[in-house]
One Martini backbone bead per residue (centre of mass of N, CA, C, O) as a GRO file, in nm:
protein
  108
    1UNK     BB    1  28.573  12.964   8.276
    2UNK     BB    2  28.898  12.899   8.290
    3UNK     BB    3  29.193  13.000   8.348
    4UNK     BB    4  29.488  13.033   8.227
    5UNK     BB    5  29.783  12.936   8.352
    6UNK     BB    6  29.954  13.194   8.280
    7UNK     BB    7  29.753  13.394   8.420
    8UNK     BB    8  29.794  13.292   8.705
    9UNK     BB    9  30.090  13.362   8.726
   10UNK     BB   10  30.073  13.660   8.650
   11UNK     BB   11  29.877  13.737   8.891
   12UNK     BB   12  30.124  13.628   9.102
   13UNK     BB   13  30.397  13.776   9.070
   14UNK     BB   14  30.449  13.930   9.341
   15UNK     BB   15  30.433  13.683   9.527
   16UNK     BB   16  30.658  13.517   9.398
   17UNK     BB   17  30.883  13.724   9.429
   18UNK     BB   18  30.866  13.743   9.739
   19UNK     BB   19  30.918  13.447   9.801
   20UNK     BB   20  31.192  13.423   9.665
   21UNK     BB   21  31.333  13.639   9.833
   22UNK     BB   22  31.276  13.515  10.115
   23UNK     BB   23  31.401  13.230  10.062
   24UNK     BB   24  31.699  13.343  10.047
   25UNK     BB   25  31.675  13.417  10.380
   26UNK     BB   26  31.488  13.149  10.444
   27UNK     BB   27  31.531  12.823  10.514
   28UNK     BB   28  31.245  12.723  10.583
   29UNK     BB   29  31.101  12.832  10.335
   30UNK     BB   30  31.278  12.693  10.128
   31UNK     BB   31  31.204  12.403  10.216
   32UNK     BB   32  30.903  12.424  10.157
   33UNK     BB   33  30.922  12.499   9.858
   34UNK     BB   34  31.078  12.254   9.772
   35UNK     BB   35  30.869  12.042   9.863
   36UNK     BB   36  30.591  12.175   9.738
   37UNK     BB   37  30.708  12.238   9.440
   38UNK     BB   38  30.960  12.085   9.327
   39UNK     BB   39  30.922  11.791   9.425
   40UNK     BB   40  30.634  11.754   9.312
   41UNK     BB   41  30.707  11.808   9.017
   42UNK     BB   42  30.906  11.572   8.987
   43UNK     BB   43  30.700  11.352   9.035
   44UNK     BB   44  30.518  11.423   8.800
   45UNK     BB   45  30.736  11.402   8.577
   46UNK     BB   46  30.810  11.107   8.629
   47UNK     BB   47  30.534  11.000   8.548
   48UNK     BB   48  30.519  11.112   8.263
   49UNK     BB   49  30.788  10.984   8.162
   50UNK     BB   50  30.717  10.693   8.236
   51UNK     BB   51  30.486  10.670   8.031
   52UNK     BB   52  30.662  10.730   7.782
   53UNK     BB   53  30.840  10.483   7.818
   54UNK     BB   54  30.609  10.270   7.802
   55UNK     BB   55  30.539  10.376   7.497
   56UNK     BB   56  30.836  10.441   7.354
   57UNK     BB   57  30.918  10.763   7.345
   58UNK     BB   58  31.127  10.696   7.574
   59UNK     BB   59  31.440  10.673   7.748
   60UNK     BB   60  31.509  10.660   8.051
   61UNK     BB   61  31.399  10.934   8.213
   62UNK     BB   62  31.586  10.951   8.477
   63UNK     BB   63  31.838  11.092   8.310
   64UNK     BB   64  31.665  11.396   8.284
   65UNK     BB   65  31.668  11.603   8.523
   66UNK     BB   66  31.749  11.885   8.394
   67UNK     BB   67  31.517  11.894   8.175
   68UNK     BB   68  31.272  11.921   8.374
   69UNK     BB   69  31.340  12.243   8.421
   70UNK     BB   70  31.315  12.393   8.153
   71UNK     BB   71  31.017  12.471   8.109
   72UNK     BB   72  30.940  12.598   8.384
   73UNK     BB   73  31.165  12.811   8.377
   74UNK     BB   74  31.071  12.957   8.124
   75UNK     BB   75  30.782  13.023   8.213
   76UNK     BB   76  30.858  13.191   8.461
   77UNK     BB   77  31.028  13.397   8.321
   78UNK     BB   78  30.811  13.507   8.132
   79UNK     BB   79  30.583  13.566   8.351
   80UNK     BB   80  30.766  13.721   8.577
   81UNK     BB   81  31.021  13.877   8.464
   82UNK     BB   82  30.899  13.980   8.165
   83UNK     BB   83  30.582  13.990   8.135
   84UNK     BB   84  30.559  13.732   7.901
   85UNK     BB   85  30.344  13.525   7.843
   86UNK     BB   86  30.305  13.239   7.700
   87UNK     BB   87  30.175  13.076   7.462
   88UNK     BB   88  30.037  12.787   7.367
   89UNK     BB   89  30.207  12.763   7.111
   90UNK     BB   90  30.482  12.787   7.249
   91UNK     BB   91  30.457  12.542   7.432
   92UNK     BB   92  30.414  12.331   7.213
   93UNK     BB   93  30.677  12.386   7.064
   94UNK     BB   94  30.872  12.324   7.297
   95UNK     BB   95  30.785  12.035   7.338
   96UNK     BB   96  30.793  11.918   7.039
   97UNK     BB   97  31.094  12.074   6.948
   98UNK     BB   98  31.260  12.047   7.233
   99UNK     BB   99  31.205  11.849   7.468
  100UNK     BB  100  31.148  11.577   7.327
  101UNK     BB  101  31.409  11.558   7.161
  102UNK     BB  102  31.599  11.579   7.408
  103UNK     BB  103  31.487  11.320   7.555
  104UNK     BB  104  31.556  11.117   7.311
  105UNK     BB  105  31.834  11.148   7.378
  106UNK     BB  106  32.139  11.014   7.432
  107UNK     BB  107  32.365  11.008   7.649
  108UNK     BB  108  32.713  11.091   7.541
   0.00000   0.00000   0.00000
């Protein structure tokens, strides 16, 4: 049985906190983390939202750049800063009742 994703993050809490602290002082490390973590996640999210647009579930997902950070930011905050990893039920609720409705709204 594989560990649940939030437990993997929780188990790495100290390493992630140390990396984040060092990245704020080291521009090269910050650039690597940006490229390897953040930029890759955005590519993955663009693909996921692109498929949702193709299915007619969302409109022009490329306009929702800031919302793409919402769920991962919340999950990292819960798992690392507050040491309260969210349950699977919480994640599903956030996606179904928070993120998806927000993405379905037209800007303006």
